[in-house]
Amino acid sequence: MNKILRIAILGLLINFTSCKDMAVEKPDNLLPEDKMIDIIYDIAILQAADNYKPINLSDAGVKVNNYIYKKYNIDSTTYYQNHKYYASDVNNYKKIYKKVLEKITAEQTSLSDSTSIGKQTDNVEGIVK
């Protein structure tokens, strides 16, 4: 039993030390965290728009990834290396996605406020006429 326990502990130690060696390297072209937040935000918005019916972006010939690469002047390798790098730190990655969610919520609130202001204006015009 003692021998099995030692082998199990040795296996765990080897596993943990090998995970340290597999840490994700910092990309040569590291994007600032704020830029990465903007990219993830834009991807979320564009993917939501692409899934919206009656017309989705792909039917209109818009390719989400190509749009992102062009807008932020990056290529697919730069994006994926940076995404992998930021995702390797789970706690920081959660913070990034929390900021993305805050941006989406703020935009949604802004659009809701604009819509309700427009409805109020329409109601006032109806009363004046």
Short mmCIF file of C-alpha atoms in Angstrom, two decimals, residues 37 83 85-102:
data_model
loop_
_atom_site.label_atom_id
_atom_site.label_comp_id
_atom_site.label_asym_id
_atom_site.label_seq_id
_atom_site.Cartn_x
_atom_site.Cartn_y
_atom_site.Cartn_z
CA ILE A 37 -11.58 43.64 -24.23
CA HIS A 83 -6.48 34.98 -26.71
CA TYR A 85 -2.25 34.03 -23.42
CA TYR A 86 -5.04 35.93 -21.67
CA ALA A 87 -7.14 32.76 -21.24
CA SER A 88 -4.24 31.00 -19.51
CA ASP A 89 -4.78 33.21 -16.44
CA VAL A 90 -8.30 32.18 -15.46
CA ASN A 91 -8.82 34.89 -12.84
CA ASN A 92 -7.70 37.67 -15.16
CA TYR A 93 -9.73 36.17 -18.00
CA LYS A 94 -12.84 36.30 -15.82
CA LYS A 95 -12.13 39.99 -15.17
CA ILE A 96 -11.78 40.61 -18.90
CA TYR A 97 -15.12 38.95 -19.61
CA LYS A 98 -16.71 40.84 -16.74
CA LYS A 99 -15.59 44.10 -18.40
CA VAL A 100 -16.95 42.89 -21.74
CA LEU A 101 -20.29 42.12 -20.08
CA GLU A 102 -20.30 45.58 -18.46
#
